[in-house]
């Protein structure tokens, strides 16, 4: 199983993030292996309570199986460097938003854990396509760039889209068009 993250969407039916994590963790109670980011302490604490489940983690700062050393965002790619089994590893993904980076690291760790060679992983990662209507960057008319993020409509997704917008330096003026959230 892969527990990707815990965030604000769908929080309205839970009294706390802890309650939501406990509820989501029920999905993994019969899994042999659970992959997650150890930087989310609330997830790590609950994962360690699962019986007969091997926890495989990645982190930017804590001891774990895949230690992320650097995340370098360029114009249209992100270079992620880390250490796995005491060996340096690296992938380049065709995304720069934080959510895609985090999701790619989860997938990367799974493939490393399954014994797939990092070179093969890199070939696959370089061919990833964006999810339709999720942070799509399109060339507009009048030398403008559009970011279509109509796939999600919540405050966290808006924050991610604004972060991506702030990474765009090709135009001095930026305009935000919002629908209902």
mmCIF file of C-alpha atoms in Angstrom:
data_model
loop_
_atom_site.group_PDB
_atom_site.id
_atom_site.type_symbol
_atom_site.label_atom_id
_atom_site.label_comp_id
_atom_site.label_asym_id
_atom_site.label_seq_id
_atom_site.Cartn_x
_atom_site.Cartn_y
_atom_site.Cartn_z
ATOM 1 C CA UNK A 1 0.000 0.000 0.000
ATOM 2 C CA UNK A 2 1.005 3.615 -0.494
ATOM 3 C CA UNK A 3 -0.230 6.332 1.886
ATOM 4 C CA UNK A 4 0.472 9.480 -0.122
ATOM 5 C CA UNK A 5 -0.272 12.290 2.333
ATOM 6 C CA UNK A 6 -2.757 13.844 4.699
ATOM 7 C CA UNK A 7 -4.216 17.219 3.875
ATOM 8 C CA UNK A 8 -7.272 19.407 4.193
ATOM 9 C CA UNK A 9 -9.543 18.015 1.428
ATOM 10 C CA UNK A 10 -12.395 15.866 2.780
ATOM 11 C CA UNK A 11 -11.626 16.976 6.339
ATOM 12 C CA UNK A 12 -15.183 18.134 7.022
ATOM 13 C CA UNK A 13 -16.315 14.756 8.384
ATOM 14 C CA UNK A 14 -13.401 14.359 10.801
ATOM 15 C CA UNK A 15 -12.742 16.130 14.087
ATOM 16 C CA UNK A 16 -8.970 16.123 13.500
ATOM 17 C CA UNK A 17 -6.231 15.039 11.099
ATOM 18 C CA UNK A 18 -5.397 12.295 13.575
ATOM 19 C CA UNK A 19 -8.903 10.882 13.325
ATOM 20 C CA UNK A 20 -8.703 11.001 9.516
ATOM 21 C CA UNK A 21 -5.318 9.243 9.477
ATOM 22 C CA UNK A 22 -6.628 6.500 11.770
ATOM 23 C CA UNK A 23 -9.612 5.996 9.478
ATOM 24 C CA UNK A 24 -7.481 5.958 6.308
ATOM 25 C CA UNK A 25 -4.985 3.598 7.940
ATOM 26 C CA UNK A 26 -7.766 0.984 8.111
ATOM 27 C CA UNK A 27 -7.320 0.628 4.350
ATOM 28 C CA UNK A 28 -3.839 -0.765 5.005
ATOM 29 C CA UNK A 29 -4.465 -3.084 7.957
ATOM 30 C CA UNK A 30 -4.021 -6.223 5.810
ATOM 31 C CA UNK A 31 -1.151 -5.025 3.643
ATOM 32 C CA UNK A 32 2.254 -6.661 3.910
ATOM 33 C CA UNK A 33 4.152 -3.470 3.060
ATOM 34 C CA UNK A 34 3.267 0.201 3.448
ATOM 35 C CA UNK A 35 5.129 3.015 1.699
ATOM 36 C CA UNK A 36 4.796 6.582 2.936
ATOM 37 C CA UNK A 37 6.663 9.800 3.720
ATOM 38 C CA UNK A 38 8.105 9.696 7.223
ATOM 39 C CA UNK A 39 8.040 13.513 7.344
ATOM 40 C CA UNK A 40 4.311 13.250 8.108
ATOM 41 C CA UNK A 41 4.740 12.270 11.779
ATOM 42 C CA UNK A 42 1.024 11.639 12.195
ATOM 43 C CA UNK A 43 1.124 9.016 9.401
ATOM 44 C CA UNK A 44 4.377 7.506 10.681
ATOM 45 C CA UNK A 45 2.954 7.071 14.198
ATOM 46 C CA UNK A 46 -0.155 5.275 12.958
ATOM 47 C CA UNK A 47 1.748 3.170 10.410
ATOM 48 C CA UNK A 48 4.035 1.837 13.123
ATOM 49 C CA UNK A 49 0.913 0.557 14.941
ATOM 50 C CA UNK A 50 -0.055 -1.714 12.034
ATOM 51 C CA UNK A 51 0.552 -5.368 12.877
ATOM 52 C CA UNK A 52 2.453 -7.563 10.405
ATOM 53 C CA UNK A 53 3.108 -4.633 8.069
ATOM 54 C CA UNK A 54 6.579 -3.667 6.902
ATOM 55 C CA UNK A 55 6.959 0.126 6.768
ATOM 56 C CA UNK A 56 9.095 1.519 3.930
ATOM 57 C CA UNK A 57 9.648 5.275 4.144
ATOM 58 C CA UNK A 58 11.186 8.249 2.421
ATOM 59 C CA UNK A 59 12.121 11.549 4.024
ATOM 60 C CA UNK A 60 13.895 14.826 3.419
ATOM 61 C CA UNK A 61 15.307 14.936 6.957
ATOM 62 C CA UNK A 62 14.735 11.710 8.926
ATOM 63 C CA UNK A 63 16.491 8.333 8.770
ATOM 64 C CA UNK A 64 14.635 6.126 6.296
ATOM 65 C CA UNK A 65 15.002 3.808 3.298
ATOM 66 C CA UNK A 66 15.080 6.611 0.696
ATOM 67 C CA UNK A 67 16.682 9.795 1.978
ATOM 68 C CA UNK A 68 15.939 12.737 -0.315
ATOM 69 C CA UNK A 69 19.066 14.873 -0.523
ATOM 70 C CA UNK A 70 17.994 17.512 -3.061
ATOM 71 C CA UNK A 71 14.986 18.615 -5.063
ATOM 72 C CA UNK A 72 15.966 21.013 -7.842
ATOM 73 C CA UNK A 73 13.108 22.558 -9.816
ATOM 74 C CA UNK A 74 13.959 23.877 -13.257
ATOM 75 C CA UNK A 75 11.678 25.398 -15.889
ATOM 76 C CA UNK A 76 9.764 22.243 -16.792
ATOM 77 C CA UNK A 77 11.490 19.412 -14.915
ATOM 78 C CA UNK A 78 12.438 18.516 -11.365
ATOM 79 C CA UNK A 79 15.651 16.701 -10.493
ATOM 80 C CA UNK A 80 15.314 14.600 -7.339
ATOM 81 C CA UNK A 81 18.477 13.188 -5.771
ATOM 82 C CA UNK A 82 18.635 10.766 -2.889
ATOM 83 C CA UNK A 83 20.324 7.855 -1.175
ATOM 84 C CA UNK A 84 18.856 4.330 -1.312
ATOM 85 C CA UNK A 85 20.695 1.345 0.191
ATOM 86 C CA UNK A 86 23.721 3.598 0.744
ATOM 87 C CA UNK A 87 23.875 4.339 -3.006
ATOM 88 C CA UNK A 88 23.197 7.693 -4.682
ATOM 89 C CA UNK A 89 20.104 7.647 -6.914
ATOM 90 C CA UNK A 90 18.451 10.316 -9.033
ATOM 91 C CA UNK A 91 15.384 10.804 -11.195
ATOM 92 C CA UNK A 92 14.196 13.642 -13.391
ATOM 93 C CA UNK A 93 10.446 14.124 -13.713
ATOM 94 C CA UNK A 94 8.583 16.348 -16.195
ATOM 95 C CA UNK A 95 6.724 18.238 -13.427
ATOM 96 C CA UNK A 96 7.599 21.022 -11.005
ATOM 97 C CA UNK A 97 4.612 21.228 -8.673
ATOM 98 C CA UNK A 98 5.006 19.915 -5.129
ATOM 99 C CA UNK A 99 2.168 17.384 -5.341
ATOM 100 C CA UNK A 100 3.628 15.724 -8.447
ATOM 101 C CA UNK A 101 7.095 15.681 -6.899
ATOM 102 C CA UNK A 102 5.776 13.984 -3.771
ATOM 103 C CA UNK A 103 3.737 11.460 -5.765
ATOM 104 C CA UNK A 104 6.745 10.662 -7.964
ATOM 105 C CA UNK A 105 8.910 10.013 -4.894
ATOM 106 C CA UNK A 106 6.331 7.532 -3.557
ATOM 107 C CA UNK A 107 6.330 5.689 -6.891
ATOM 108 C CA UNK A 108 10.135 5.853 -7.082
ATOM 109 C CA UNK A 109 10.502 4.281 -3.642
ATOM 110 C CA UNK A 110 8.041 1.513 -4.543
ATOM 111 C CA UNK A 111 10.000 0.659 -7.687
ATOM 112 C CA UNK A 112 13.332 0.744 -5.854
ATOM 113 C CA UNK A 113 11.864 -1.512 -3.154
ATOM 114 C CA UNK A 114 10.647 -3.929 -5.846
ATOM 115 C CA UNK A 115 14.203 -4.138 -7.192
ATOM 116 C CA UNK A 116 13.711 -2.200 -10.414
ATOM 117 C CA UNK A 117 16.963 -0.629 -11.600
ATOM 118 C CA UNK A 118 17.092 3.147 -11.254
ATOM 119 C CA UNK A 119 17.984 3.540 -14.970
ATOM 120 C CA UNK A 120 14.738 1.805 -15.963
ATOM 121 C CA UNK A 121 12.806 3.862 -13.422
ATOM 122 C CA UNK A 122 14.257 7.055 -14.926
ATOM 123 C CA UNK A 123 13.209 6.058 -18.446
ATOM 124 C CA UNK A 124 9.642 5.553 -17.260
ATOM 125 C CA UNK A 125 9.550 8.713 -15.154
ATOM 126 C CA UNK A 126 10.730 10.826 -18.091
ATOM 127 C CA UNK A 127 7.699 9.648 -20.106
ATOM 128 C CA UNK A 128 5.071 10.588 -17.522
ATOM 129 C CA UNK A 129 2.178 12.678 -18.792
ATOM 130 C CA UNK A 130 0.233 15.163 -16.715
ATOM 131 C CA UNK A 131 -3.269 14.341 -15.528
ATOM 132 C CA UNK A 132 -5.795 16.109 -17.744
ATOM 133 C CA UNK A 133 -6.980 19.411 -16.243
ATOM 134 C CA UNK A 134 -4.474 19.068 -13.359
ATOM 135 C CA UNK A 135 -1.904 21.855 -13.497
ATOM 136 C CA UNK A 136 -1.881 21.791 -17.301
ATOM 137 C CA UNK A 137 0.375 24.487 -18.718
ATOM 138 C CA UNK A 138 -0.882 25.650 -22.113
ATOM 139 C CA UNK A 139 0.278 28.294 -24.543
ATOM 140 C CA UNK A 140 -2.372 30.988 -24.795
ATOM 141 C CA UNK A 141 -2.957 33.712 -27.348
ATOM 142 C CA UNK A 142 -1.193 37.065 -27.123
ATOM 143 C CA UNK A 143 1.948 35.437 -25.658
ATOM 144 C CA UNK A 144 0.282 34.351 -22.465
ATOM 145 C CA UNK A 145 0.474 31.073 -20.576
ATOM 146 C CA UNK A 146 -2.560 29.352 -19.077
ATOM 147 C CA UNK A 147 -2.488 27.009 -16.108
ATOM 148 C CA UNK A 148 -5.602 24.858 -16.114
ATOM 149 C CA UNK A 149 -6.226 23.317 -12.708
ATOM 150 C CA UNK A 150 -9.916 22.558 -12.979
ATOM 151 C CA UNK A 151 -9.375 18.899 -11.956
ATOM 152 C CA UNK A 152 -9.499 19.880 -8.284
ATOM 153 C CA UNK A 153 -11.361 22.695 -6.617
ATOM 154 C CA UNK A 154 -10.226 23.114 -3.030
ATOM 155 C CA UNK A 155 -7.951 25.488 -1.129
ATOM 156 C CA UNK A 156 -4.954 23.138 -1.052
ATOM 157 C CA UNK A 157 -5.140 22.639 -4.829
ATOM 158 C CA UNK A 158 -5.360 26.403 -5.238
ATOM 159 C CA UNK A 159 -2.208 26.809 -3.132
ATOM 160 C CA UNK A 160 -0.389 24.261 -5.321
ATOM 161 C CA UNK A 161 -1.565 26.006 -8.500
ATOM 162 C CA UNK A 162 -0.464 29.403 -7.166
ATOM 163 C CA UNK A 163 2.941 27.937 -6.335
ATOM 164 C CA UNK A 164 3.227 26.709 -9.924
ATOM 165 C CA UNK A 165 2.098 30.128 -11.180
ATOM 166 C CA UNK A 166 4.819 31.800 -9.117
ATOM 167 C CA UNK A 167 7.400 29.545 -10.762
ATOM 168 C CA UNK A 168 6.453 30.954 -14.179
ATOM 169 C CA UNK A 169 8.819 33.796 -15.008
ATOM 170 C CA UNK A 170 8.134 34.263 -18.714
ATOM 171 C CA UNK A 171 5.454 36.937 -18.153
ATOM 172 C CA UNK A 172 5.655 39.943 -15.808
ATOM 173 C CA UNK A 173 1.875 40.154 -15.227
ATOM 174 C CA UNK A 174 -0.061 37.262 -13.709
ATOM 175 C CA UNK A 175 -3.853 36.933 -13.620
ATOM 176 C CA UNK A 176 -5.881 34.458 -11.595
ATOM 177 C CA UNK A 177 -9.334 33.300 -12.736
ATOM 178 C CA UNK A 178 -11.264 31.313 -10.129
ATOM 179 C CA UNK A 179 -14.451 29.316 -10.309
ATOM 180 C CA UNK A 180 -16.403 28.192 -7.243
ATOM 181 C CA UNK A 181 -14.357 26.393 -4.596
#
